[in-house]
Each structure stands twice: as C-alpha cells, then as structure tokens.
Coordinates of C-alpha atoms in Angstrom, one line a residue:
X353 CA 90.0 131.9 62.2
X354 CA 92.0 134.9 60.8
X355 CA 93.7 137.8 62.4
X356 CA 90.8 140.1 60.8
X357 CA 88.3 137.6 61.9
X358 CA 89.5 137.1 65.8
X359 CA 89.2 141.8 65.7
X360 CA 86.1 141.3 64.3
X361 CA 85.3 138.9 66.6
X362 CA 86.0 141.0 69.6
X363 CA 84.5 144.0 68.3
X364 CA 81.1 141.7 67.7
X365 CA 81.6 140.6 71.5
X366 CA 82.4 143.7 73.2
X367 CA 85.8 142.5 74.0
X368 CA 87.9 144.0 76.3
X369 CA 91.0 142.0 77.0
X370 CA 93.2 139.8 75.4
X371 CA 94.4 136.8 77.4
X372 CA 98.0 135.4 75.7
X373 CA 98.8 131.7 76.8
X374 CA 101.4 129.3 76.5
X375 CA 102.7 125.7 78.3
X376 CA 105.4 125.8 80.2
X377 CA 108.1 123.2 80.4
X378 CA 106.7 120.6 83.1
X379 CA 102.8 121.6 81.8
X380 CA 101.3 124.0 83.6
X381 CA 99.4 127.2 81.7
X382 CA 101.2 130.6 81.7
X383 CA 99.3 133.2 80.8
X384 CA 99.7 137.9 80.3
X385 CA 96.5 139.9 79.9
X386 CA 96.5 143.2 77.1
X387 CA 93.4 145.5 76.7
X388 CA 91.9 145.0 73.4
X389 CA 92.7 148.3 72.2
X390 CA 96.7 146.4 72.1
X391 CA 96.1 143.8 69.5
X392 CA 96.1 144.8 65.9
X393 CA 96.9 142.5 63.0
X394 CA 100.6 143.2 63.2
X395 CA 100.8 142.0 67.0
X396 CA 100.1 138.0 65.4
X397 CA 103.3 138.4 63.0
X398 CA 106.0 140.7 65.5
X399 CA 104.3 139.0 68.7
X400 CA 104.9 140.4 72.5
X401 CA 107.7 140.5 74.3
X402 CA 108.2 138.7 78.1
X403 CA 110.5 137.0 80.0
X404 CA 111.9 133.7 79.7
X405 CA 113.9 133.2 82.5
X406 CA 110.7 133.2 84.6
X407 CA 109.4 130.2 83.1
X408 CA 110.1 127.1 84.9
X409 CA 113.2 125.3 82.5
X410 CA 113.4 127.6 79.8
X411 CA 115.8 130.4 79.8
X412 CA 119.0 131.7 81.3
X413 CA 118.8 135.4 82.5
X414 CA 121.2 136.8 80.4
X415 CA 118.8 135.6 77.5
X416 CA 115.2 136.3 78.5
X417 CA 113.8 138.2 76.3
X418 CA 111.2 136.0 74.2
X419 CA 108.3 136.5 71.8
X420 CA 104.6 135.2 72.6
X421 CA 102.9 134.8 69.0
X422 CA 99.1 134.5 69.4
X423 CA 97.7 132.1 66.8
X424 CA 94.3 133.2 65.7
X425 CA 92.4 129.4 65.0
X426 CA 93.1 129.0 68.8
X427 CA 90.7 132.4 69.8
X428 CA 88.1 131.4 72.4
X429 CA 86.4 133.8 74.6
X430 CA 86.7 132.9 78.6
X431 CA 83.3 132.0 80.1
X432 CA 85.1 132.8 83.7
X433 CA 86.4 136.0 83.6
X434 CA 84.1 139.0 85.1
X435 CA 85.4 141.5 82.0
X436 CA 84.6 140.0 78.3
X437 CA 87.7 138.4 77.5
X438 CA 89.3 136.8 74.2
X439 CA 92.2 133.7 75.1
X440 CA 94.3 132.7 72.3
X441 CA 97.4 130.0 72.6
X442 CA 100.6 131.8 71.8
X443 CA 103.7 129.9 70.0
X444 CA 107.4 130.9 71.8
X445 CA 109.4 132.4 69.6
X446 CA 113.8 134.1 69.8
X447 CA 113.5 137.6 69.3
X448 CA 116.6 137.9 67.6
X449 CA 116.0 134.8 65.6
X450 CA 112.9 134.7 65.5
X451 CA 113.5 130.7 65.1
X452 CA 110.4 128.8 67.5
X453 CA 111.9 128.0 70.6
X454 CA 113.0 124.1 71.3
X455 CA 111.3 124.0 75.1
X456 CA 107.9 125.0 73.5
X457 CA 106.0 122.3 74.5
X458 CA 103.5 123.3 71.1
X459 CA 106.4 123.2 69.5
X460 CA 107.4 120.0 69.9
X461 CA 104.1 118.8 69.4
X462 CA 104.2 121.0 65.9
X463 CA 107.5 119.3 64.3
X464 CA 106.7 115.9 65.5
X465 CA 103.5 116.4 63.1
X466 CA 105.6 117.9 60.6
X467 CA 108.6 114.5 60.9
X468 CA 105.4 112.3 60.1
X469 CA 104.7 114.0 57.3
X470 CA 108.1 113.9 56.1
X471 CA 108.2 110.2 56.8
X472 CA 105.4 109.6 54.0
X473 CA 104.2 107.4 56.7
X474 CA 100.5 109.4 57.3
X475 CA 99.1 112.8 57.4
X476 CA 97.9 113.1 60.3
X477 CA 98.1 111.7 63.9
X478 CA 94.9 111.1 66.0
X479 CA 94.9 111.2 69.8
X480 CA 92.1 110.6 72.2
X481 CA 92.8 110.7 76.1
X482 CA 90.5 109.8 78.5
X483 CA 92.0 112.3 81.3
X484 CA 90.4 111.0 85.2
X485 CA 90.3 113.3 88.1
X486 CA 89.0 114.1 91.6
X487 CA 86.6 116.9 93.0
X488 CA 87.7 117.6 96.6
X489 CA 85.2 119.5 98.9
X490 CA 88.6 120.7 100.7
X491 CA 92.5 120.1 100.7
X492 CA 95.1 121.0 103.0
X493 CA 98.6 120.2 102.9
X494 CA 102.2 121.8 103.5
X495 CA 106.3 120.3 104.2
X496 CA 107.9 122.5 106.5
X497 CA 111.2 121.3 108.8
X498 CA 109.7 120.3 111.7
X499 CA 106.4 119.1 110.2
X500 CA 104.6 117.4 106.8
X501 CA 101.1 116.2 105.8
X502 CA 98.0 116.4 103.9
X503 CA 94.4 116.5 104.6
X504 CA 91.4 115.7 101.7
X505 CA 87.7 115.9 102.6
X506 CA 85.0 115.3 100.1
X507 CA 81.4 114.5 100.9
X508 CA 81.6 111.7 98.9
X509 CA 84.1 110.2 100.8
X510 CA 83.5 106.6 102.4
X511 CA 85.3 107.9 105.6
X512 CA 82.0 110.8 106.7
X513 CA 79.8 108.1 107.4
X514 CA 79.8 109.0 110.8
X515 CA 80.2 112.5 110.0
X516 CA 77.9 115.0 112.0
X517 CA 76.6 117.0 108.9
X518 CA 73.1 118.2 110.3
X519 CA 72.1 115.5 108.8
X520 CA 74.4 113.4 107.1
X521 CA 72.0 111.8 104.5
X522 CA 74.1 108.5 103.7
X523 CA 75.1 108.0 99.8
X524 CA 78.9 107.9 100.5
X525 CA 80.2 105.9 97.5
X526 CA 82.5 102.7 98.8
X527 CA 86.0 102.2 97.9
X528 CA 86.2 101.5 94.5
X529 CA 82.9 101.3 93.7
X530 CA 82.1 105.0 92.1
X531 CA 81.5 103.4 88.7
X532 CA 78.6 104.6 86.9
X533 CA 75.9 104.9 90.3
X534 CA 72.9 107.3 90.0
X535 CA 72.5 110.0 92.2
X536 CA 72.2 110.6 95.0
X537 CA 75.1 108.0 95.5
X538 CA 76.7 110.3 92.5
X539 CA 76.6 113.9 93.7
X540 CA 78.5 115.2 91.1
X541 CA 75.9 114.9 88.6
X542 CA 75.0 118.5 88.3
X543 CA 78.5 119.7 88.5
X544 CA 80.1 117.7 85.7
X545 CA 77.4 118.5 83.4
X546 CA 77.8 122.3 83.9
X547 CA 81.6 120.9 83.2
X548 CA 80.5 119.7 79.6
X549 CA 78.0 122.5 79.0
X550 CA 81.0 124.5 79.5
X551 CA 83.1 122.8 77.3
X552 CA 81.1 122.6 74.5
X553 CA 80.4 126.1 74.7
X554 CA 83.9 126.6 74.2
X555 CA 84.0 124.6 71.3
X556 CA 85.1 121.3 73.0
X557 CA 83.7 118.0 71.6
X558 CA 82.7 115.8 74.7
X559 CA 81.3 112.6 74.1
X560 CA 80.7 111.8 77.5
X561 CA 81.0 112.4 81.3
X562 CA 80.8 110.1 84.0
X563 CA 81.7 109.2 87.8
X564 CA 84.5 107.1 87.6
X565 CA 85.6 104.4 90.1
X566 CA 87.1 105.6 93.2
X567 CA 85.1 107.2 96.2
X568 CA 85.0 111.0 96.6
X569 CA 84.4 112.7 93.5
X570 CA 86.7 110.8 91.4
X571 CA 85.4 112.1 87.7
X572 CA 86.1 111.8 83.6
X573 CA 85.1 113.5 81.3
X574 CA 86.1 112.3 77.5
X575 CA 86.5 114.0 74.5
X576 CA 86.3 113.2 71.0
X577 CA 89.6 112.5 69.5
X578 CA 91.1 114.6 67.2
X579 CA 94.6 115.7 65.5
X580 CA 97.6 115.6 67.9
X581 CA 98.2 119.7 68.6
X582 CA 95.1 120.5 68.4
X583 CA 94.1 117.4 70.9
X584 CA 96.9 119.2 73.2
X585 CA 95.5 122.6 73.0
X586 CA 92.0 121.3 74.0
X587 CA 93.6 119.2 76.9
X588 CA 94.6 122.5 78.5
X589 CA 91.3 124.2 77.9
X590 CA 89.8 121.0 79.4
X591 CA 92.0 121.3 83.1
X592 CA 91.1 125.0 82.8
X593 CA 87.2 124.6 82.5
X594 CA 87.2 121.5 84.8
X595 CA 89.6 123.1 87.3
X596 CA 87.4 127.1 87.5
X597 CA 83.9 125.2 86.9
X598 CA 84.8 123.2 90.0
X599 CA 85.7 126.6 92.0
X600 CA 83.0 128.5 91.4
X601 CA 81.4 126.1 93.2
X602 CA 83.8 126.0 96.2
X603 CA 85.3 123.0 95.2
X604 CA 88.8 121.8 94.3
X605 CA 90.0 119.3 91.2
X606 CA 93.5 117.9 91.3
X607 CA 94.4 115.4 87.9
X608 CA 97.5 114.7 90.6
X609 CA 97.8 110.8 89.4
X610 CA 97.2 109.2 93.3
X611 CA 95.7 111.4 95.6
X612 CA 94.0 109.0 97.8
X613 CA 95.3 105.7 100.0
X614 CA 93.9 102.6 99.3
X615 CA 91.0 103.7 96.1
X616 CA 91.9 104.1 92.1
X617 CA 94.5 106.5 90.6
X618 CA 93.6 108.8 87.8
X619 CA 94.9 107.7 84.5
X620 CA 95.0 109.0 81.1
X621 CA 94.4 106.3 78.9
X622 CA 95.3 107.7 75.1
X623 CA 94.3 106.4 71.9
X624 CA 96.6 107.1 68.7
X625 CA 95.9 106.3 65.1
X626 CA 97.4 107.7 62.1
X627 CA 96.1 108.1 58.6
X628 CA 96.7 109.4 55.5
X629 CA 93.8 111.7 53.3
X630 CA 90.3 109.5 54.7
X631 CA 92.3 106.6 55.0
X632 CA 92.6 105.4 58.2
X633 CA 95.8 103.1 59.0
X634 CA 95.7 101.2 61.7
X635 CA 92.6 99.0 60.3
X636 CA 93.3 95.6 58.8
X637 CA 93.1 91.7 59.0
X638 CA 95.5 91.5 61.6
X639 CA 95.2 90.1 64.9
X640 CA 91.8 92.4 66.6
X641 CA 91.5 93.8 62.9
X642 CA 94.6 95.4 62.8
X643 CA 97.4 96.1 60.2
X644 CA 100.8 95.3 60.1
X645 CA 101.7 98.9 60.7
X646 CA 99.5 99.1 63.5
X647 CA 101.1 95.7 65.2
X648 CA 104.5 97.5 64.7
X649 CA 103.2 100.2 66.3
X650 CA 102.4 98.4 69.2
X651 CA 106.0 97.2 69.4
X652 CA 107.6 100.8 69.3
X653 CA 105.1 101.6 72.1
X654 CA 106.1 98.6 73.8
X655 CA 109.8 98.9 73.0
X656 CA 110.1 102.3 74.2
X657 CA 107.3 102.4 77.5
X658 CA 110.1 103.1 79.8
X659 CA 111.3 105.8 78.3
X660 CA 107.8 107.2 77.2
X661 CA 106.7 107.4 80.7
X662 CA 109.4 109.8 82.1
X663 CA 106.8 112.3 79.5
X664 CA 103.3 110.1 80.0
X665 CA 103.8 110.0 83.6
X666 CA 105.8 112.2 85.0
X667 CA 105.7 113.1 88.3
X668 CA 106.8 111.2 91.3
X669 CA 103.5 110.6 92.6
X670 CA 102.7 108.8 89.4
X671 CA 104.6 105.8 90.5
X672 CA 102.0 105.5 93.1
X673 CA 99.3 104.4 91.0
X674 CA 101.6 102.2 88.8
X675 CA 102.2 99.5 90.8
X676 CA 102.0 95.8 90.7
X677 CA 99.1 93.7 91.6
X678 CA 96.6 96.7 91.1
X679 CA 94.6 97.5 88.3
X680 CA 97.1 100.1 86.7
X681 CA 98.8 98.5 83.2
X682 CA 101.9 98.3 84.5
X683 CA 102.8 94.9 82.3
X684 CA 104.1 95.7 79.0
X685 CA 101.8 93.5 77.2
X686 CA 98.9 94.5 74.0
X687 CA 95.9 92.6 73.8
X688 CA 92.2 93.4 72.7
X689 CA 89.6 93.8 75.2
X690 CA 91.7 93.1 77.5
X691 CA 92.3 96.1 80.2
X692 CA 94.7 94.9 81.9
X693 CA 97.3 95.5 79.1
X694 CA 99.3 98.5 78.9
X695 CA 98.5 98.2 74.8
X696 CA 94.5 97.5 74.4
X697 CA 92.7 97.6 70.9
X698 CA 89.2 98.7 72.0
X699 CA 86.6 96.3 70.0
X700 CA 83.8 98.9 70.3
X701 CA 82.9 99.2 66.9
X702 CA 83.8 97.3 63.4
X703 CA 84.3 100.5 61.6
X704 CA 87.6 101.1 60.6
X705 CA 87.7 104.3 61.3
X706 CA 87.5 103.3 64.9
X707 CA 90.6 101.7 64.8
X708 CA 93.5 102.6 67.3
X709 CA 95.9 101.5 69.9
X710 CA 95.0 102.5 73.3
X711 CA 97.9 103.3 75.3
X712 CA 96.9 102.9 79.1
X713 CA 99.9 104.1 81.2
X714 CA 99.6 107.6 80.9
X715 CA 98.4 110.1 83.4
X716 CA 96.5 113.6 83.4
X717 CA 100.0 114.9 85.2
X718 CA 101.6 114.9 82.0
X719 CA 102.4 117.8 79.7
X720 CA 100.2 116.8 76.8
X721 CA 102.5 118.0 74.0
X722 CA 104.9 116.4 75.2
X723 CA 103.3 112.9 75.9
X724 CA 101.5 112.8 72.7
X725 CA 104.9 113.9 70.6
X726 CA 106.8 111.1 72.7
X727 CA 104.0 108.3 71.7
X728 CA 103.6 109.4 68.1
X729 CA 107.6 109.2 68.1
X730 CA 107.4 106.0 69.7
X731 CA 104.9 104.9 67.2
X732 CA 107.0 105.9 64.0
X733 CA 110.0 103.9 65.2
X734 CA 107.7 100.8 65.6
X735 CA 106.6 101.0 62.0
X736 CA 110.0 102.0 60.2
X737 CA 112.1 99.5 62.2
X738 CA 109.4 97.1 61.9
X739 CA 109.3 95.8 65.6
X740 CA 107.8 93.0 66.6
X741 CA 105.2 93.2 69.5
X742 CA 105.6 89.8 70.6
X743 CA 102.4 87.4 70.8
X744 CA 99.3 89.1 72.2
X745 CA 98.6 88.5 75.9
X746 CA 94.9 88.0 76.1
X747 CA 94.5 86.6 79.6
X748 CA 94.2 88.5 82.6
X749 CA 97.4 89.5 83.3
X750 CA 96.4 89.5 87.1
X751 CA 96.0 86.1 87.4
X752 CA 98.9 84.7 85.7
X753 CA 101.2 82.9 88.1
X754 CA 104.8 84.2 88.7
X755 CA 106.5 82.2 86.3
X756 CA 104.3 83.2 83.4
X757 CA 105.0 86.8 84.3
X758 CA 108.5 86.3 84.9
X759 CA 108.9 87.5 80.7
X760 CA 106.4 90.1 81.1
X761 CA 108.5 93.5 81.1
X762 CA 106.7 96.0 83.0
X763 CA 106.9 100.0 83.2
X764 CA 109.5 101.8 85.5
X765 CA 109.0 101.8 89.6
X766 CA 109.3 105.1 90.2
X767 CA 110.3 108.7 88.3
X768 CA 113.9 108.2 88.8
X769 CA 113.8 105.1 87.1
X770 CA 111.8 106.1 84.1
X771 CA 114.3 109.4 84.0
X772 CA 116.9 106.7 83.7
X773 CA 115.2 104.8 80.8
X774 CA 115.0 108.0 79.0
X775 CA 118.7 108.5 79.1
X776 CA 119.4 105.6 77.9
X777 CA 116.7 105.6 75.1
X778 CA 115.9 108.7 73.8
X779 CA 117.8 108.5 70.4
X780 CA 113.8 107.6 68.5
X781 CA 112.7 111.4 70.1
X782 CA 115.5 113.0 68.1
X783 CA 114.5 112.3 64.9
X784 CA 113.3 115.2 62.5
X785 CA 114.5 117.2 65.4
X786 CA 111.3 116.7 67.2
X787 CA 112.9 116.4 70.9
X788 CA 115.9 118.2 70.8
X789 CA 119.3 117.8 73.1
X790 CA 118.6 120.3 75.1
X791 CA 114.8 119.4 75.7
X792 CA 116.0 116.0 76.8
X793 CA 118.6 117.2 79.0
X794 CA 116.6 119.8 80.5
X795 CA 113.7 117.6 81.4
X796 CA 115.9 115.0 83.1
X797 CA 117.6 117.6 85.0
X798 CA 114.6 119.5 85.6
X799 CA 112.6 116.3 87.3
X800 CA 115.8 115.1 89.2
X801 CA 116.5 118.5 91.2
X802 CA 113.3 119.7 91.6
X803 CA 110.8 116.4 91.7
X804 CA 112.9 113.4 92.6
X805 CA 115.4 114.7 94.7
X806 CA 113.4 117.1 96.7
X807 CA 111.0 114.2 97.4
X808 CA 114.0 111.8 98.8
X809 CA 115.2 114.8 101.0
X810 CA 111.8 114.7 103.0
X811 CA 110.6 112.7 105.7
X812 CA 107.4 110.7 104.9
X813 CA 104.7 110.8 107.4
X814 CA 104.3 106.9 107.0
X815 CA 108.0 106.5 108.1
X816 CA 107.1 108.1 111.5
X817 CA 104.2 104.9 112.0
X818 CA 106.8 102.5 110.8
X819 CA 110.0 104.0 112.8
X820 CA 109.6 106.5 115.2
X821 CA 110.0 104.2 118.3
X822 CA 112.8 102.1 116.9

C-alpha cells in the first residue's frame, strides 16, 4: 500500500484517526493518536515529532526529540476502537540526521535483512513462531515493603473443583493435560476463534488455534510463516488482538513465559529458513533432508544459544520454565522429531519448501525484532564459519543417564546468566552493523537494573515457607 492509497483508504472508510506505533526497547507497543484531517502524503516522508527520552532505553533528555515515520504497507484499520481508526507501524528516525535510530527494534530487524542480502547468502529470511499464552478469568498482584504476592483465577483451573459457582459444572482441565480436549472441558473454544476471526480480518494468516497443555486457559494460536519484519510486525498485531479480544470479554492474557506453579510454561517455538528467489535452502540430502548450510546452521544456533537467549528469552521469569528435568529444551542438542531438542527439524511434510530449523527455546516475552535478528544472526555465522553441529541427538534427552548428559551443553539458568553469555559473545550480532554497541550495552544494562537486580532486591513469598521460623 501507498501513501495515496492508505488517504484513499481512509476516506473509503470514514476514517477518523490515525493511530502511529512503534516497539519500544524491551518490546512493548508505544503508540500517539492524530485526527485524520493531520496526515497528508508529506507526513510519511518529514514524519512526527515526540519524545525519546520517554521511551524505556532510548534517549537521554538533552536529546529527545525523535521522528515517528508511518510506513504505509503496514496500514490496518483497528477492529477495537469505538471511532474508525487507521494503525500504521512507524520507523524511528534523528531529526537532525534523519539517520534510523540504532534502538529501533524494526530497525534492527530491517538491516539484519539487509546484512543477509549483502552476504549473497539468501534473499530472504523465513520465521514462523508458535507464540503460547494464558487467558486468566482474574489476576491480582503487587511488591510493596511490607508485603508481596499474586493471585490467578481461571475457571478452567484444576484448583475450583470445589468451587461454589451456583453450580460449578465440572470440566476443570487437569494439570497438564489441556491438550487438544473438546469442549466443555475446553471453554475457550468460542473465544479463541473470535481471536482468529479477528486476525484474519486484519489480514493475519492463522493456520490454526488450539488449547494448549497446561490447565486454565493456557492457548496458541499459530500463524503462517513469513519474511522476518514483516513476521515481527504481525507478532505485535497478534499480542494486541489476542490481548483486547480477551478483554472485551472480561478476561485477561499474559504471554509472561511461567505464570503458573507446577503446569507448562508458554514457549515460542520459531522456525527459520532462508532462501534465495523460489529456492528454498535449507532442503537437501542431509541428515532429516537437510543441507549442509542448513546443518551449519544448526551449529551457529547451537554455538551461540546462550547468548541468543538474553533476546529469545528475556525476562527473569523465563528462567522459570527453562529448567532441567521438565519438558522445556533446555539441552543444546538438534535432532528430528525429536521435541525434546532445543534444534528440532519438524518431519511434517516431504516438500522442500517445508524445510526449516525449529528453534524451541524462545518465549512470547521476547521483543520479536530483536529475537528473530539475533537467530537470523546466529544462523549466518553458522553457515560462513561453517560450524559443526555435532552428531544429532535423537533419543529422548529425558531419559539419558547423567553421564550421557554430562557433554550436553544446556541454555543459561537464569537472566543474569544469559546477560553474561551475551557479553562475552556478541561479536556475530555486530556484523553489517545489525546490533550495534550501543544496543548491546543498553540491553545488558537495561535488564540488569531494572529486571535482574530489582528481582534479587525482593523478598520471595516462598522464602517466608522455607525461613520464616528459622
């Protein structure tokens, strides 16, 4: 879509407001509202002014003033909003300079396209995530000095058996066992296919929605794959859809990686494939009919997976659902089939157009842009450097004994630690001037002060079970 065709668009619509949004730096939507009347042809090349040093981890105060730049192929009009409104994604831009500004998430996602070009490597990159997520009926939760907790409810949850709900009609889905029952068991039904009706509508390809496996409204909803900044921009419209479907229904949604003691996390498995023209790259007569650059892809997933999680999974609570001896891939291992490996090549279909690695650490927390720019990076280094993934592991990782796991690396314990992988490994993100310096020093900084150290400041309730009377 062109500037001419986005006014004629809202003049077709009866469009009344203008809705300019951008990612901020940990990967939250930021958004500014004009009346229609402001947007002219010239507003998508001078842009809008606001200010920078509002924005979580982007700029100093003495140097605020930023650009938005709407781009016009991003134009979608809101199916929430009471007045007719037109959203477009907006690039960041220096005023002054008018150069694209390094902590744009889009950005980053934009030149790490633009390196692989230049590599002669591929054309384009392909991702496909497969973001989970949980519908709460209600959440309450709050850290104050003298006091901390949180409280979930759902009426799916195993725990209101015995709840006095006038009548409580059974169906509350066991631990672990939300995968794939009919309703009633699965009272979701309706809402996540108003979800995908939605989506679609908005021009979202959704191949499929389903309950997923933990009790209480755990959800996923998968969409096709397609090329890596555009599969970012989608993944926002996604949490936005899923997130103000979900309320105007008086429910919640939180893609927060562990909500729940004791059921499944929500993961964000990702598929990646690159190909150049029709010609798609990863398919060969390798081991689980892949080629050589798609095994040395693997290894620069695998090589780096410490590192790439401080972007794939990057919040503290992520390192709740990646722990050992649970069904999270946290054993840096590739394998096909085999689910259990934090590399799997899915054996769906012969086709090799189907071809791809599916990376399974990841979770919805991440700031898409960034996580796919980090993978593809991750990805590139594998095939120029030629690294070796090692022998597939195509046993279940769960049941090996300790000695045969003994040479199985696995991902990072906690934030801190993958923060720390990432300084010491971050040289691959640099290249073409994807990931920057100052990105990379801001995000390490940025996680430490405000995530990891503010977390190891507080007082877990737990602690009170385990010490108070010590």
């Amino acid at each position: 879509m062109t500037p001419k065709e986005v006014l004629a668009l809202c003049r077709e619509k009866d469009v009344k407001a203008i809705d300019m949004r951008f990612m901020d730096f940990p990967g939250l939507w930021q958004h500014f509202t004009i009346p229609v009347s402001e947007l002219d042809e010239d507003v998508f090349e001078d842009g809008l002014g606001f200010d920078g040093s509002s924005i979580r981890g982007w700029q100093a105060i003495n140097e605020s003033d930023m650009l938005v730049v709407p781009q016009p192929e991003t134009a979608s009009l809101d199916p929430f909003t009471e007045l007719p409104t037109l959203s477009m994604i907006c690039n960041i831009q220096d005023p002054i300079t008018r150069e694209d500004y390094s902590r744009d998430p889009r950005n980053v996602a934009r030149k790490a396209i633009n390196y692989l070009k230049s590599t002669g490597i591929g054309d384009s990159c392909y991702v496909g995530p497969e973001a989970e997520f949980f519908v709460f009926d209600d959440i309450r939760f709050d850290q104050v000095p003298n006091a901390g907790y949180y409280h979930i409810d759902s009426i799916e949850g195993q725990w209101n058996r015995g709840r006095q709900e006038n009548p409580n009609l059974g169906y509350k889905l066991r631990h672990k066992e939300g995968y794939f029952p009919v309703p009633p068991a699965d009272q979701m039904m309706d809402l996540r296919n108003e979800m995908m009706q939605t989506m679609i509508e908005c021009g979202l390809r959704v191949e499929c929605q389903h309950h997923e496996v933990g009790t209480a409204g755990q959800a996923e909803i998968d969409l096709r794959f397609g090329p890596l900044v555009e599969m970012a921009d989608q993944m926002m419209m996604y949490k936005y859809i899923i997130k103000n479907v979900a309320r105007r229904h008086g429910k919640t949604v939180t893609f927060m990686p562990k909500p729940l003691f004791g059921d499944n996390g929500s993961g964000m498995h990702t598929h990646i494939s690159i190909w150049k023209g029709s010609e798609p790259l990863f398919a060969g007569n390798g081991y689980a009919g892949l080629s050589e650059m798609a095994l040395y892809a693997a290894g620069g997933l695998l090589k780096h997976a410490a590192a790439l999680c401080a972007f794939t999974n990057p919040t503290t609570n992520s390192y709740k659902r990646l722990v050992p001896g649970f069904e999270a891939p946290v054993n840096l291992a590739y394998s096909q089939r085999n689910r259990s490996a934090a590399v799997r090549i899915p054996m769906y279909s012969p086709s090799p157009k189907s071809k791809r690695l599916e990376f399974r650490c990841p979770d919805p927390s991440c700031n898409p842009y960034l996580a796919f720019s980090a993978l593809l990076m991750a990805v590139i280094d594998g095939i120029q450097n030629k690294i070796d993934p090692g022998e597939p592991l195509d046993k279940d990782i769960y049941d090996l004994t300790p000695e045969e796991l003994q040479d199985v690396p696995h991902t990072p314990g906690s934030l801190d630690e993958a923060l720390g992988a990432l300084r010491a490994d971050h040289e691959f993100l640099l290249r073409g001037d994807v990931f920057t310096p100052d990105v990379i020093d801001t995000w390490i900084w940025y996680k430490t002060e405000n995530e990891v150290d503010a977390l190891r400041l507080r007082p877990h309730p737990y602690e009170f079970c385990m010490y108070y009377d010590i």
